[in-house]
Coordinates of C-alpha atoms in Angstrom, one line a residue:
Chain A
M134 CA 7.4 1.0 30.2
E135 CA 5.7 3.2 32.8
I136 CA 6.5 6.9 32.6
S137 CA 7.8 8.0 36.0
T138 CA 7.2 11.4 37.6
V139 CA 10.8 12.2 37.2
Q140 CA 10.6 11.7 33.5
L141 CA 7.5 13.9 33.3
V142 CA 9.1 16.7 35.2
A143 CA 12.2 16.5 33.1
F144 CA 10.1 16.5 30.0
G145 CA 8.3 19.7 31.2
I146 CA 11.5 21.5 32.0
V147 CA 13.2 20.6 28.7
T148 CA 10.1 21.6 26.7
A149 CA 9.8 24.9 28.5
I150 CA 13.4 25.8 27.8
M151 CA 13.1 24.7 24.2
L152 CA 10.0 26.7 23.5
I153 CA 11.3 29.9 25.0
S154 CA 14.7 29.7 23.3
A155 CA 13.1 28.8 20.0
L156 CA 10.9 31.9 20.3
L157 CA 14.0 33.9 21.1
V158 CA 15.7 32.6 18.0
V159 CA 13.1 34.1 15.7
T160 CA 12.5 37.3 17.6
A161 CA 16.2 38.2 18.4
R162 CA 17.2 41.2 16.3
N163 CA 20.9 40.5 16.7
I164 CA 21.9 37.5 14.6
V165 CA 24.6 36.3 17.0
H166 CA 22.1 36.2 19.8
A167 CA 19.8 34.2 17.6
V168 CA 22.6 31.7 17.0
F169 CA 23.2 31.2 20.7
F170 CA 19.5 30.7 21.4
L171 CA 19.6 28.1 18.6
I172 CA 22.3 26.2 20.5
V173 CA 20.1 26.1 23.5
T174 CA 17.2 24.8 21.4
L175 CA 19.2 22.1 19.8
F176 CA 20.6 21.0 23.2
C177 CA 17.0 20.6 24.3
V178 CA 16.3 18.4 21.3
A179 CA 19.2 16.2 22.5
G180 CA 17.4 16.2 25.9
Y181 CA 14.3 14.7 24.2
F182 CA 16.5 11.9 22.8
I183 CA 17.9 11.2 26.2
L184 CA 14.4 11.0 27.7
L185 CA 13.5 8.5 24.9
L186 CA 16.6 6.5 25.9
A187 CA 18.2 7.2 22.5
D188 CA 21.7 7.8 23.9
F189 CA 23.5 7.6 20.6
L190 CA 21.2 10.0 18.8
A191 CA 21.5 12.5 21.7
A192 CA 25.3 12.4 21.4
V193 CA 25.1 12.8 17.6
Q194 CA 22.6 15.6 17.9
I195 CA 25.0 17.6 20.1
L196 CA 28.1 16.7 18.0
I197 CA 26.6 17.6 14.7
Y198 CA 24.0 20.3 15.4
V199 CA 25.6 22.1 18.3
G200 CA 29.2 21.3 17.4
A201 CA 29.2 21.6 13.6
V202 CA 26.2 23.3 12.3
V203 CA 26.1 26.2 14.7
V204 CA 29.8 26.7 14.4
L205 CA 29.5 26.8 10.6
I206 CA 26.8 29.5 11.0
V207 CA 29.1 31.6 13.1
F208 CA 31.9 31.0 10.6
G209 CA 29.5 32.1 7.8
L210 CA 28.8 35.3 9.7
I211 CA 32.4 36.1 10.1
L212 CA 33.5 35.2 6.5
T213 CA 30.7 37.0 4.8
R214 CA 31.3 40.1 6.8
A215 CA 27.7 40.2 7.9
R216 CA 26.7 42.9 10.3
V217 CA 27.7 40.9 13.3
G218 CA 26.7 42.4 16.7
Q219 CA 24.3 44.9 15.3
A220 CA 20.6 44.8 15.5
I221 CA 19.0 44.1 12.1
P222 CA 16.5 46.9 11.2
M223 CA 13.2 45.3 10.5
E224 CA 10.6 46.8 8.3
E225 CA 7.1 46.7 9.6
V226 CA 5.7 43.4 8.3
R227 CA 2.3 44.0 6.8
Q228 CA 1.2 40.4 6.8
R229 CA 1.9 40.0 10.5
L230 CA -1.8 39.6 11.3
W231 CA -2.3 37.0 8.6
A232 CA 0.8 35.1 9.7
V233 CA -0.5 35.0 13.3
L234 CA -3.9 33.8 12.2
V235 CA -2.6 31.1 9.8
S236 CA -0.2 29.9 12.5
L237 CA -2.9 29.7 15.1
V238 CA -5.3 27.9 12.9
F239 CA -2.6 25.4 11.9
F240 CA -1.5 24.9 15.5
G241 CA -5.1 24.5 16.7
G242 CA -6.0 22.1 14.0
A243 CA -2.9 20.0 14.3
S244 CA -3.0 19.8 18.1
Y245 CA -6.7 18.9 18.1
A246 CA -6.0 16.2 15.6
L247 CA -3.0 14.8 17.5
L248 CA -4.7 14.8 20.9
N249 CA -7.8 13.1 19.5
E250 CA -6.1 10.4 17.7
K251 CA -5.9 6.8 19.0
W252 CA -2.2 6.2 18.5
P253 CA -1.1 2.6 18.3
V254 CA 1.1 2.6 21.4
V255 CA 3.6 -0.2 21.6
S256 CA 4.8 -1.1 25.0
V257 CA 8.4 -1.9 25.3
E258 CA 9.2 -4.5 28.0
K259 CA 12.9 -4.0 28.2
M260 CA 14.9 -1.2 26.7
E261 CA 18.1 -2.0 24.8
V262 CA 21.2 -1.2 26.7
T263 CA 23.0 0.3 23.7
T264 CA 21.3 1.6 20.6
T265 CA 24.4 2.2 18.6
S266 CA 24.8 -1.2 17.1
K267 CA 21.1 -1.3 16.3
I268 CA 21.3 2.0 14.4
A269 CA 24.4 0.8 12.5
D270 CA 22.5 -2.4 11.7
T271 CA 19.4 -0.6 10.2
L272 CA 21.5 2.0 8.5
F273 CA 23.6 -0.4 6.6
N274 CA 20.9 -3.1 6.0
T275 CA 17.4 -1.8 5.7
Y276 CA 18.2 1.7 4.9
V277 CA 21.3 1.4 2.9
L278 CA 19.8 2.8 -0.3
P279 CA 18.4 6.0 1.3
F280 CA 21.8 6.2 3.1
Q281 CA 23.6 6.2 -0.3
V282 CA 21.1 8.5 -1.9
T283 CA 21.6 11.0 0.9
S284 CA 25.3 11.1 0.0
V285 CA 24.4 12.0 -3.6
L286 CA 22.1 14.7 -2.2
L287 CA 24.9 16.1 -0.1
L288 CA 27.3 16.0 -3.0
A289 CA 24.8 18.0 -5.1
G290 CA 24.4 20.5 -2.3
L291 CA 28.1 20.9 -1.9
I292 CA 28.8 21.5 -5.6
G293 CA 25.8 23.8 -5.8
A294 CA 27.1 25.8 -2.9
I295 CA 30.5 26.2 -4.5
V296 CA 28.8 27.3 -7.8
L297 CA 26.8 29.9 -6.0
A298 CA 29.4 31.2 -3.6
M299 CA 32.5 31.2 -5.9
R300 CA 33.7 34.7 -6.7
E301 CA 33.5 35.4 -10.4
E302 CA 36.5 37.2 -11.9
K303 CA 35.6 39.5 -14.7
Chain B
M80 CA 20.5 -8.4 -4.0
N81 CA 19.0 -7.1 -7.2
L82 CA 21.5 -4.4 -7.9
N83 CA 21.0 -4.6 -11.6
L84 CA 17.5 -3.1 -11.1
L85 CA 19.3 0.1 -10.3
L86 CA 21.6 -0.1 -13.3
P87 CA 20.1 2.9 -15.1
E88 CA 20.4 5.1 -12.0
I89 CA 24.0 3.9 -11.4
I90 CA 24.9 4.8 -15.0
V91 CA 23.3 8.3 -14.8
F92 CA 25.1 9.0 -11.5
S93 CA 28.5 7.7 -12.9
F94 CA 28.1 9.9 -16.0
S95 CA 27.2 12.9 -13.8
L96 CA 30.5 12.5 -11.9
M97 CA 32.4 11.9 -15.2
V98 CA 31.0 15.2 -16.6
L99 CA 32.2 16.9 -13.4
F100 CA 35.7 15.5 -13.6
V101 CA 36.1 16.1 -17.3
S102 CA 35.1 19.7 -16.9
L103 CA 37.8 20.1 -14.4
F104 CA 40.7 18.7 -16.4
W105 CA 39.9 19.0 -20.0
N106 CA 39.8 22.5 -21.4
N107 CA 38.5 22.6 -24.9
R108 CA 36.9 25.2 -27.1
K109 CA 33.4 24.0 -27.0
P110 CA 32.8 22.9 -23.4
S111 CA 29.0 23.1 -23.6
L112 CA 28.9 20.7 -26.6
T113 CA 31.4 18.2 -25.1
L114 CA 29.9 18.0 -21.7
G115 CA 26.3 18.1 -23.1
L116 CA 27.1 15.2 -25.5
M117 CA 28.7 13.3 -22.6
S118 CA 25.5 13.7 -20.5
I119 CA 23.4 12.6 -23.4
A120 CA 25.6 9.5 -23.9
G121 CA 25.0 8.7 -20.3
L122 CA 21.3 9.1 -20.6
L123 CA 21.1 7.0 -23.7
L124 CA 23.2 4.3 -22.2
A125 CA 20.9 4.3 -19.2
I126 CA 17.9 3.8 -21.5
G127 CA 19.8 0.9 -23.1
A128 CA 20.4 -0.6 -19.7
F129 CA 16.6 -1.3 -19.3
V130 CA 17.2 -4.4 -21.5
V131 CA 18.6 -6.3 -18.6
I132 CA 15.8 -5.3 -16.2
P133 CA 12.9 -7.7 -15.7
R134 CA 9.5 -6.3 -16.5
V135 CA 7.6 -7.8 -13.7
G136 CA 7.5 -6.1 -10.3
A137 CA 10.9 -6.9 -8.7
T138 CA 12.1 -5.1 -5.6
A139 CA 15.5 -4.3 -4.3
F140 CA 16.9 -3.2 -1.0
G141 CA 14.3 -4.8 1.1
G142 CA 11.4 -3.4 -0.9
M143 CA 12.7 0.2 -0.8
F144 CA 13.0 0.2 -4.6
V145 CA 10.5 -1.3 -6.9
A146 CA 10.8 -1.9 -10.7
D147 CA 7.2 -2.4 -11.9
G148 CA 5.5 -1.3 -15.1
F149 CA 4.8 2.1 -13.7
S150 CA 8.4 2.8 -12.7
L151 CA 9.6 1.5 -16.1
F152 CA 7.3 3.9 -17.9
F153 CA 8.4 6.9 -16.0
R154 CA 12.1 6.1 -15.7
V155 CA 12.4 5.8 -19.5
L156 CA 10.2 8.9 -20.0
F157 CA 12.4 10.9 -17.6
L158 CA 15.6 9.8 -19.3
N159 CA 14.3 10.8 -22.7
L160 CA 13.0 14.1 -21.3
A161 CA 16.4 14.8 -19.7
A162 CA 18.1 14.1 -23.0
M163 CA 15.9 16.6 -24.8
I164 CA 16.5 19.2 -22.1
V165 CA 20.3 18.7 -22.3
L166 CA 20.1 19.0 -26.1
L167 CA 18.4 22.3 -25.7
A168 CA 20.8 23.4 -23.0
I169 CA 23.9 22.8 -25.2
D170 CA 22.9 25.7 -27.5
F171 CA 21.9 28.0 -24.8
M172 CA 24.5 27.5 -22.1
R173 CA 27.3 28.6 -24.4
E174 CA 27.2 32.1 -23.0
F175 CA 27.8 30.7 -19.5
Q176 CA 31.6 30.4 -19.7
R177 CA 32.0 28.9 -16.3
H178 CA 30.5 26.1 -14.2
L179 CA 29.3 24.2 -17.3
G180 CA 30.4 20.9 -15.8
E181 CA 28.4 21.7 -12.6
F182 CA 25.4 22.7 -14.7
Y183 CA 25.2 19.3 -16.5
F184 CA 26.1 17.5 -13.3
L185 CA 23.1 19.1 -11.5
L186 CA 20.8 18.5 -14.4
L187 CA 21.7 14.8 -14.4
I188 CA 21.1 14.7 -10.6
V189 CA 17.6 16.1 -11.1
A190 CA 16.9 13.4 -13.7
L191 CA 18.3 10.8 -11.2
G192 CA 15.9 12.2 -8.5
A193 CA 12.9 11.9 -10.9
M194 CA 13.9 8.3 -11.7
L195 CA 14.3 7.4 -8.1
M196 CA 10.9 8.9 -7.4
S197 CA 9.3 6.6 -10.0
S198 CA 10.7 3.6 -8.2
A199 CA 10.4 4.8 -4.6
N200 CA 8.5 2.4 -2.5
D201 CA 9.1 3.9 0.9
L202 CA 8.4 7.2 2.5
I203 CA 12.1 7.9 3.1
M204 CA 12.9 7.2 -0.5
I205 CA 10.0 9.4 -1.7
F206 CA 11.3 12.3 0.5
L207 CA 14.9 11.8 -0.6
A208 CA 13.9 11.6 -4.3
L209 CA 11.9 14.8 -3.9
E210 CA 14.9 16.5 -2.3
L211 CA 17.1 15.2 -5.1
L212 CA 14.7 16.8 -7.6
S213 CA 14.5 20.1 -5.7
L214 CA 17.9 20.9 -4.3
P215 CA 19.8 21.0 -7.6
S216 CA 16.8 22.9 -9.1
Y217 CA 17.2 25.7 -6.6
I218 CA 20.8 26.1 -7.7
L219 CA 20.0 25.8 -11.4
V220 CA 17.4 28.5 -11.1
G221 CA 20.0 30.8 -9.7
F222 CA 22.6 29.8 -12.2
A223 CA 22.7 33.3 -13.9
K224 CA 24.5 34.8 -10.9
R225 CA 24.8 38.2 -12.4
D226 CA 21.1 38.5 -13.2
P227 CA 19.2 39.9 -10.2
R228 CA 15.9 38.3 -11.5
S229 CA 17.6 34.9 -11.4
N230 CA 18.8 35.5 -7.9
E231 CA 15.3 36.5 -6.8
A232 CA 13.8 33.5 -8.5
A233 CA 16.2 31.1 -6.8
L234 CA 15.7 32.6 -3.4
K235 CA 11.9 32.5 -3.7
Y236 CA 11.9 29.0 -5.0
F237 CA 14.3 27.9 -2.3
L238 CA 12.5 29.4 0.7
L239 CA 9.0 28.1 -0.4
G240 CA 10.5 24.8 -1.4
V241 CA 12.1 24.2 2.0
L242 CA 8.8 25.1 3.7
A243 CA 7.0 22.6 1.4
S244 CA 9.5 19.9 2.3
A245 CA 9.0 20.5 6.0
M246 CA 5.3 20.1 5.6
L247 CA 5.6 17.0 3.6
L248 CA 8.0 15.5 6.2
Y249 CA 5.5 16.4 8.9
G250 CA 2.7 14.6 7.1
M251 CA 5.0 11.6 6.6
S252 CA 6.0 11.5 10.2
L253 CA 2.3 11.4 11.2
I254 CA 1.7 8.4 8.9
F255 CA 4.7 6.7 10.4
G256 CA 3.3 7.4 13.9
L257 CA 0.0 5.8 12.9
T258 CA 1.4 2.7 11.3
G259 CA 4.9 2.3 12.6
S260 CA 6.2 1.7 9.2
T261 CA 7.7 3.6 6.3
G262 CA 7.2 1.1 3.5
L263 CA 4.3 2.0 1.3
V264 CA 3.0 -1.5 0.9
D265 CA 3.4 -2.1 4.6
I266 CA 1.5 1.1 5.4
A267 CA -1.4 0.1 3.2
S268 CA -1.7 -3.3 4.9
K269 CA -1.5 -1.8 8.4
F270 CA -4.2 0.7 7.5
E271 CA -6.3 -2.1 6.1
A272 CA -5.9 -4.2 9.2
S273 CA -6.9 -1.3 11.5
G274 CA -10.4 -1.2 10.1
G275 CA -10.4 1.7 7.7
S276 CA -11.9 4.6 9.6
A277 CA -9.6 7.6 9.3
G278 CA -8.7 9.4 12.4
P279 CA -8.0 13.2 12.7
A280 CA -4.3 12.8 12.5
L281 CA -4.5 11.0 9.2
L282 CA -6.5 13.9 7.8
V283 CA -3.8 16.3 8.9
A284 CA -1.2 14.1 7.3
I285 CA -3.0 13.9 4.0
I286 CA -3.4 17.7 3.9
M287 CA 0.3 18.2 4.8
I288 CA 1.4 15.8 2.1
I289 CA -0.8 17.3 -0.6
A290 CA 0.5 20.7 0.4
G291 CA 4.1 19.5 0.1
F292 CA 3.6 18.0 -3.3
G293 CA 1.2 20.8 -4.3
F294 CA 4.2 23.1 -4.2
K295 CA 6.3 20.9 -6.5
I296 CA 3.5 20.6 -9.1
A297 CA 2.5 24.3 -8.7
A298 CA -1.1 23.6 -7.9
V299 CA -3.2 26.5 -6.7
P300 CA -3.0 27.6 -3.8
F301 CA 0.7 26.5 -3.7
H302 CA 1.7 28.1 -7.0
F303 CA 2.9 31.6 -5.9
W304 CA 6.5 30.8 -6.7
S305 CA 6.0 29.5 -10.1
P306 CA 5.5 32.6 -12.4
D307 CA 8.3 34.5 -10.8
T308 CA 10.6 31.5 -10.8
Y309 CA 9.8 30.5 -14.4
E310 CA 10.4 34.1 -15.6
G311 CA 13.7 34.7 -13.6
A312 CA 15.3 31.3 -14.2
P313 CA 17.5 30.7 -17.3
T314 CA 15.1 29.3 -19.8
S315 CA 17.1 26.1 -20.1
V316 CA 16.2 25.6 -16.5
T317 CA 12.6 26.8 -16.8
V318 CA 11.8 23.9 -19.2
L319 CA 13.2 21.5 -16.6
L320 CA 11.0 22.9 -13.9
A321 CA 7.9 22.8 -16.1
T322 CA 8.4 19.2 -17.1
L323 CA 10.8 17.0 -15.2
S324 CA 10.4 18.6 -11.8
M325 CA 6.6 19.0 -12.1
I326 CA 6.0 15.4 -13.4
G327 CA 8.3 14.1 -10.7
G328 CA 6.0 15.7 -8.1
F329 CA 3.0 14.0 -9.7
V330 CA 4.7 10.7 -9.7
G331 CA 5.5 11.0 -6.0
L332 CA 1.9 12.0 -5.2
Y333 CA 0.7 9.0 -7.2
R334 CA 2.9 6.5 -5.5
L335 CA 2.2 7.7 -2.0
F336 CA -1.6 7.9 -2.4
F337 CA -2.4 5.0 -4.7
I338 CA 0.0 2.5 -3.1
A339 CA 0.0 3.6 0.6
L340 CA -3.4 5.1 1.1
P341 CA -5.9 3.3 -1.2
D342 CA -8.2 2.7 1.8
Y343 CA -8.7 6.4 2.2
L344 CA -9.4 7.2 -1.4
D345 CA -12.6 9.0 -0.7
I346 CA -10.8 11.5 1.6
W347 CA -7.7 12.5 -0.4
T348 CA -9.6 12.6 -3.7
K349 CA -11.8 15.3 -2.2
V350 CA -8.8 17.4 -1.3
I351 CA -7.3 16.9 -4.8
F352 CA -10.7 17.8 -6.2
I353 CA -10.4 21.3 -4.7
L354 CA -6.9 21.7 -6.0
A355 CA -7.9 20.6 -9.5
F356 CA -10.7 23.1 -9.6
L357 CA -8.6 26.0 -8.3
S358 CA -5.6 25.2 -10.5
M359 CA -7.7 25.0 -13.7
T360 CA -9.7 28.2 -13.1
M361 CA -7.0 30.4 -11.5
G362 CA -4.3 29.2 -14.0
S363 CA -6.4 30.0 -17.0
L364 CA -7.8 33.3 -15.7
I365 CA -4.5 34.8 -14.7
A366 CA -2.8 33.6 -17.9
M367 CA -5.1 35.8 -19.9
S368 CA -3.4 39.0 -18.6
Q369 CA 0.2 37.8 -19.2
D370 CA 2.5 39.6 -21.6
N371 CA 5.6 37.5 -20.9
L372 CA 5.8 34.2 -22.7
K373 CA 7.6 32.4 -19.8
R374 CA 5.0 33.7 -17.3
L375 CA 2.2 32.7 -19.7
L376 CA 3.6 29.2 -19.9
A377 CA 3.9 29.1 -16.1
Y378 CA 0.2 29.8 -15.7
S379 CA -0.6 27.4 -18.6
G380 CA 1.5 24.8 -16.7
I381 CA -0.6 25.5 -13.6
A382 CA -3.8 25.0 -15.6
H383 CA -2.5 21.8 -17.1
G384 CA -1.6 20.6 -13.6
G385 CA -5.3 21.1 -12.8
Y386 CA -6.3 18.9 -15.7
I387 CA -3.9 16.2 -14.6
L388 CA -5.3 16.5 -11.0
I389 CA -8.7 15.7 -12.4
A390 CA -7.5 12.2 -13.2
F391 CA -6.0 11.9 -9.7
S392 CA -9.3 13.0 -8.1
V393 CA -11.3 10.5 -10.1
A394 CA -8.8 7.7 -9.4
T395 CA -10.3 5.0 -11.5
F396 CA -8.3 2.5 -13.5
D397 CA -9.2 4.4 -16.7
S398 CA -8.2 7.8 -15.3
Q399 CA -4.9 6.4 -14.3
W400 CA -3.8 5.3 -17.7
S401 CA -5.4 8.3 -19.3
V402 CA -3.2 10.6 -17.2
L403 CA -0.1 8.8 -18.5
V404 CA -1.1 9.6 -22.0
Y405 CA -1.7 13.2 -20.9
F406 CA 1.9 13.3 -19.5
L407 CA 3.3 12.2 -22.8
A408 CA 1.3 14.8 -24.7
Y409 CA 2.2 17.5 -22.1
I410 CA 5.9 16.8 -22.3
F411 CA 6.2 17.1 -26.1
M412 CA 4.1 20.3 -26.4
T413 CA 5.6 22.0 -23.4
V414 CA 9.2 21.2 -24.3
G415 CA 8.5 22.3 -27.9
A416 CA 6.9 25.6 -26.8
F417 CA 9.8 26.4 -24.4
A418 CA 12.3 25.5 -27.1
V419 CA 10.8 28.0 -29.5
A420 CA 10.7 30.6 -26.7
M421 CA 14.4 29.9 -26.0
V422 CA 15.4 30.4 -29.7
V423 CA 13.4 33.6 -29.9
E424 CA 14.7 34.9 -26.6
R425 CA 18.3 34.4 -27.7
A426 CA 17.9 36.1 -31.0
R427 CA 15.7 39.0 -30.0
G428 CA 16.8 39.4 -26.4
S429 CA 13.4 39.3 -24.8
S430 CA 10.9 36.7 -23.6
E431 CA 7.9 39.0 -24.0
I432 CA 5.1 37.8 -26.3
S433 CA 5.6 40.9 -28.4
A434 CA 9.1 39.6 -29.3
L435 CA 7.4 36.9 -31.4
G436 CA 6.1 39.5 -33.8
G437 CA 6.3 38.5 -37.4
L438 CA 8.1 35.2 -36.5
G439 CA 5.8 33.4 -39.0
Y440 CA 7.5 35.3 -41.8
S441 CA 11.1 35.7 -40.6
N442 CA 11.4 32.0 -39.6
P443 CA 8.5 29.9 -41.0
F444 CA 9.7 26.7 -39.3
L445 CA 9.4 28.3 -35.8
G446 CA 6.2 30.0 -36.7
V447 CA 4.5 26.7 -37.8
T448 CA 5.8 24.6 -34.9
M449 CA 4.9 27.2 -32.3
T450 CA 1.4 27.3 -33.7
I451 CA 1.2 23.5 -33.5
F452 CA 2.3 23.6 -29.8
M453 CA -0.1 26.3 -28.9
M454 CA -3.0 24.5 -30.6
S455 CA -2.0 21.4 -28.8
L456 CA -1.9 23.2 -25.5
V457 CA -5.4 24.4 -26.1
G458 CA -6.5 20.8 -26.8
L459 CA -7.5 21.1 -30.4
P460 CA -7.3 18.2 -32.8
P461 CA -5.3 16.9 -34.6
F462 CA -2.7 17.4 -31.9
A463 CA -1.5 15.6 -28.8
G464 CA -3.2 17.8 -26.3
F465 CA -6.6 16.8 -27.7
I466 CA -6.0 13.2 -27.1
G467 CA -4.7 13.8 -23.6
K468 CA -7.7 15.8 -22.7
L469 CA -10.1 13.5 -24.4
Y470 CA -9.0 10.4 -22.5
V471 CA -8.8 12.2 -19.1
F472 CA -12.2 13.9 -19.5
K473 CA -13.8 10.7 -20.7
S474 CA -12.6 8.7 -17.8
A475 CA -13.6 11.6 -15.5
V476 CA -17.2 11.6 -16.8
E477 CA -17.4 7.8 -16.4
G478 CA -15.9 8.2 -12.9
G479 CA -18.7 10.7 -12.0
A480 CA -16.7 13.9 -12.0
L481 CA -18.9 15.7 -14.4
F482 CA -18.6 19.0 -12.6
L483 CA -14.8 19.1 -13.0
V484 CA -15.0 18.2 -16.7
L485 CA -17.4 21.0 -17.3
V486 CA -15.1 23.4 -15.5
A487 CA -12.2 22.0 -17.6
I488 CA -14.0 22.6 -20.8
V489 CA -14.9 26.1 -19.9
T490 CA -11.2 26.9 -18.9
S491 CA -10.0 25.2 -22.1
V492 CA -12.2 27.7 -24.1
I493 CA -10.7 30.5 -22.0
S494 CA -7.2 29.2 -22.7
L495 CA -8.0 29.5 -26.4
Y496 CA -7.8 33.2 -25.9
F497 CA -4.3 33.4 -24.5
Y498 CA -2.7 30.7 -26.6
L499 CA -4.1 32.3 -29.8
K500 CA -2.7 35.6 -28.6
V501 CA 0.7 34.0 -29.2
V502 CA -0.3 32.8 -32.6
R503 CA -1.7 36.1 -33.5
Q504 CA 1.6 37.7 -32.6
I505 CA 3.4 35.3 -34.9
Y506 CA 1.3 35.8 -38.0
F507 CA -0.7 39.0 -37.8
V508 CA 1.6 41.5 -36.1
K509 CA 4.4 43.0 -38.0
G510 CA 7.6 42.5 -36.0
D511 CA 10.9 44.3 -36.4
G512 CA 11.7 41.6 -39.0
E513 CA 14.9 40.6 -37.2
A514 CA 16.0 37.2 -38.4
V515 CA 15.8 34.4 -35.9
P516 CA 18.3 31.7 -36.7
T517 CA 17.5 28.2 -35.3
P518 CA 20.5 26.4 -33.9
N519 CA 20.8 22.9 -35.2
L520 CA 20.3 21.0 -32.0
S521 CA 17.3 23.1 -31.0
F522 CA 15.9 22.5 -34.5
A523 CA 16.1 18.8 -34.0
V524 CA 14.4 19.0 -30.6
I525 CA 11.6 21.3 -31.9
A526 CA 11.0 19.1 -34.9
L527 CA 10.9 15.9 -32.8
C528 CA 8.4 17.5 -30.4
A529 CA 6.2 18.7 -33.3
I530 CA 6.3 15.3 -34.9
Y531 CA 5.3 13.6 -31.6
T532 CA 2.7 16.2 -30.9
I533 CA 1.0 15.2 -34.2
L534 CA 1.8 11.5 -34.0
I535 CA 0.1 11.0 -30.6
C536 CA -3.1 12.3 -32.1
L537 CA -2.8 10.3 -35.3
Y538 CA -1.9 6.9 -33.7
P539 CA -3.1 7.2 -30.2
V540 CA -3.5 3.4 -29.9
F541 CA 0.3 2.9 -29.8
F542 CA 0.6 5.4 -26.9
T543 CA -2.4 4.2 -24.9
R544 CA -1.1 0.7 -25.2
I545 CA 2.1 1.8 -23.5
A546 CA 0.2 3.6 -20.8
L547 CA -2.1 0.6 -20.2
A548 CA 1.0 -1.7 -19.9
A549 CA 2.5 0.6 -17.3
I550 CA -0.6 0.6 -15.1
S551 CA -1.7 -3.0 -15.2

C-alpha cells in the first residue's frame, strides 16, 4: 500500500493537534481545562486509527475514551467536590531541571533507536473492508484467555475502588 | 482445548469469588478466621488439582498458557506461599472489622496473578499477569485507610507502579514491532531467523522491559518505592510484597528473557549485571543505617534481589536451577522474619528494631526462630540461606562472574552487621519485658518456616532435585 500525500498531510495535522493538546493537558492549571484538552488528544488517537484503516477501533476509541472515561473524570470531579474551575496552586518543583534532562535523554535515545532500526515492513495488498469481524474472531479465538483475565483484572479494580472509596462510619 | 491445565487457577478464582459472596451474606463472630480458612481451603484444593495435570510441557489456548516443569514448580510454590500469607493474615486482620472479604479476595487474586505469570507464554499474558499481581497490591497496601502512612505508601507504590507498567508495555510493543508476534516461542524463532544482530530498537526494548520488571523486584535503581511502601503497608501485606509479588516479577523476567530472547543473551545479561551489582551494594549499605525492622527487611530484600540477579546475569543451566533453590530458601526465611516482626509489632505496637528488646527472654520461641531467620538471611550454615548462596555463587564462578561473586561476598559480610543488630537487640538489650504472646496460627507458620530453613541446609539434595526437575 502506497502512502499518498493526502495521508501524509492528514497525519501531520493530526499529530500536531495531538502534541499541542497533550502538552496543554499537563500544563493546564485548571483541571477542567485539562480534561477538555484530554478529549482533543484522545480524538486525535482515533484519527490515527482511521489513518491506519482501523475503523472499528477508531469508533471504540471515541466511544470508550471520549465518551466514557472523560465523562467519568468529570463526574469524579463533581462528586468529590474537587476545586473545579480554580487554578491549582503549584509549588515550585525542584526537580524540574532533572525531569527535563531525563525526558530529553529518553526522547533522544528512543527516537535515535526507532529511526535507525530496520523495521520488518509488511506490505498489505488489499485492505479488509471491515475489521470488526476480524477483531471479534481474534478476541474470542486466539486471545480468549487474555480477554478473560482482563475481566478478572477489572473485577479486582472495581472491588478495590469500592474498598478505598467507601465512607467508613465510626 | 486443554482446559484442565488451568484447573488450579480456576479453583483459586472460584474460591476468591466465594469468599467475597460469603462475606456479604454471612455475618459471624470471627469473620477473619472463617474467610481466611475458606481461602486456604481453596489454595489447598488448587494444589491438589495438580494431580490431574500432565507433567510434560502441554499448552492451552493456542500456546498462550504453558504447563511445563518450570510453571509447575512456581505455581505450587505460589499456592503454598499464599497459604502461609493467609494463615498469618488471619491473626492480624482481626482489627480490620470491615472489608475482610475484599481483603482475602484481593490476596487470592494476587496469587492468581503470580500463577498466571509462571505459565504465561505470550507478551500479553505476561503483562496481564503482572497487572493482576500489581493492581490488587496497590489496594492492599492502602488497606489501613485511617493510617496516613498506609495512604502515602499506596499512592507512592501506585504512581511508580503505573509508570513501570507503561515502560514495560512500551518495550513489549517494540518487540512486537520487530517480530510481528506476541508469542514468546514465536518471537524467539523470528529473531533467530533474522540473523541475530540486535538493532537499536531491541536495545531500547530490553532496557524498558528490565526497568518495568526492575520496579516489581525492587532492583536498584528502581527501588525507591520499596522502603516507604514496606513500612507504611499493613505488615500482612508487606510480607506479600516481599515474597509473592517480588518473585512473581522475577518469574516474568525469566520467562520473557530466557524463552523469547535467548539469542541476545549477551546483551541483556550485561544490563542485569549492572542491576545486580547496584542492588547488592546499595541494599546492604543503606540497610546498615535502618532502625525500623520493616525498612531493614525492605533493604535486605533489595540486596537479596541482587543475589538472585547474579544468577540471571550468569544465565547458565546451573545458575538457573540454583536460583530456584535460592527462591525456596528466601521464601521461608523472609516469611518467617516478617511473621516474627508481625507478632512483635502487634504486642508492642512498634516495628522499630528497639521493640525487639529482650524478646529472647520474654518469648524464647520467637527469639530463637528470629535468630535462625537472621542467620539464614546472612547466609550462615546450617541454614537455608547458606545453601541458596552457595549454589548461586558456585554457578556464577563457573559461569565466569567472579567479580559479582566477590562483591556478593563482601556485601554478605556487611549484612552480618545489620542482621546481627537485630539478634543483639533480642538477647543483649534489656527490653521493657512486656510479654509477647504468639497467636496459634502465627506460631505454626513461624515453626514451619524455621523447620524448612534448617531442613533445606541439612537435606539440600531433595530440594536441588526439585529445582533440577523444574528446569530440565
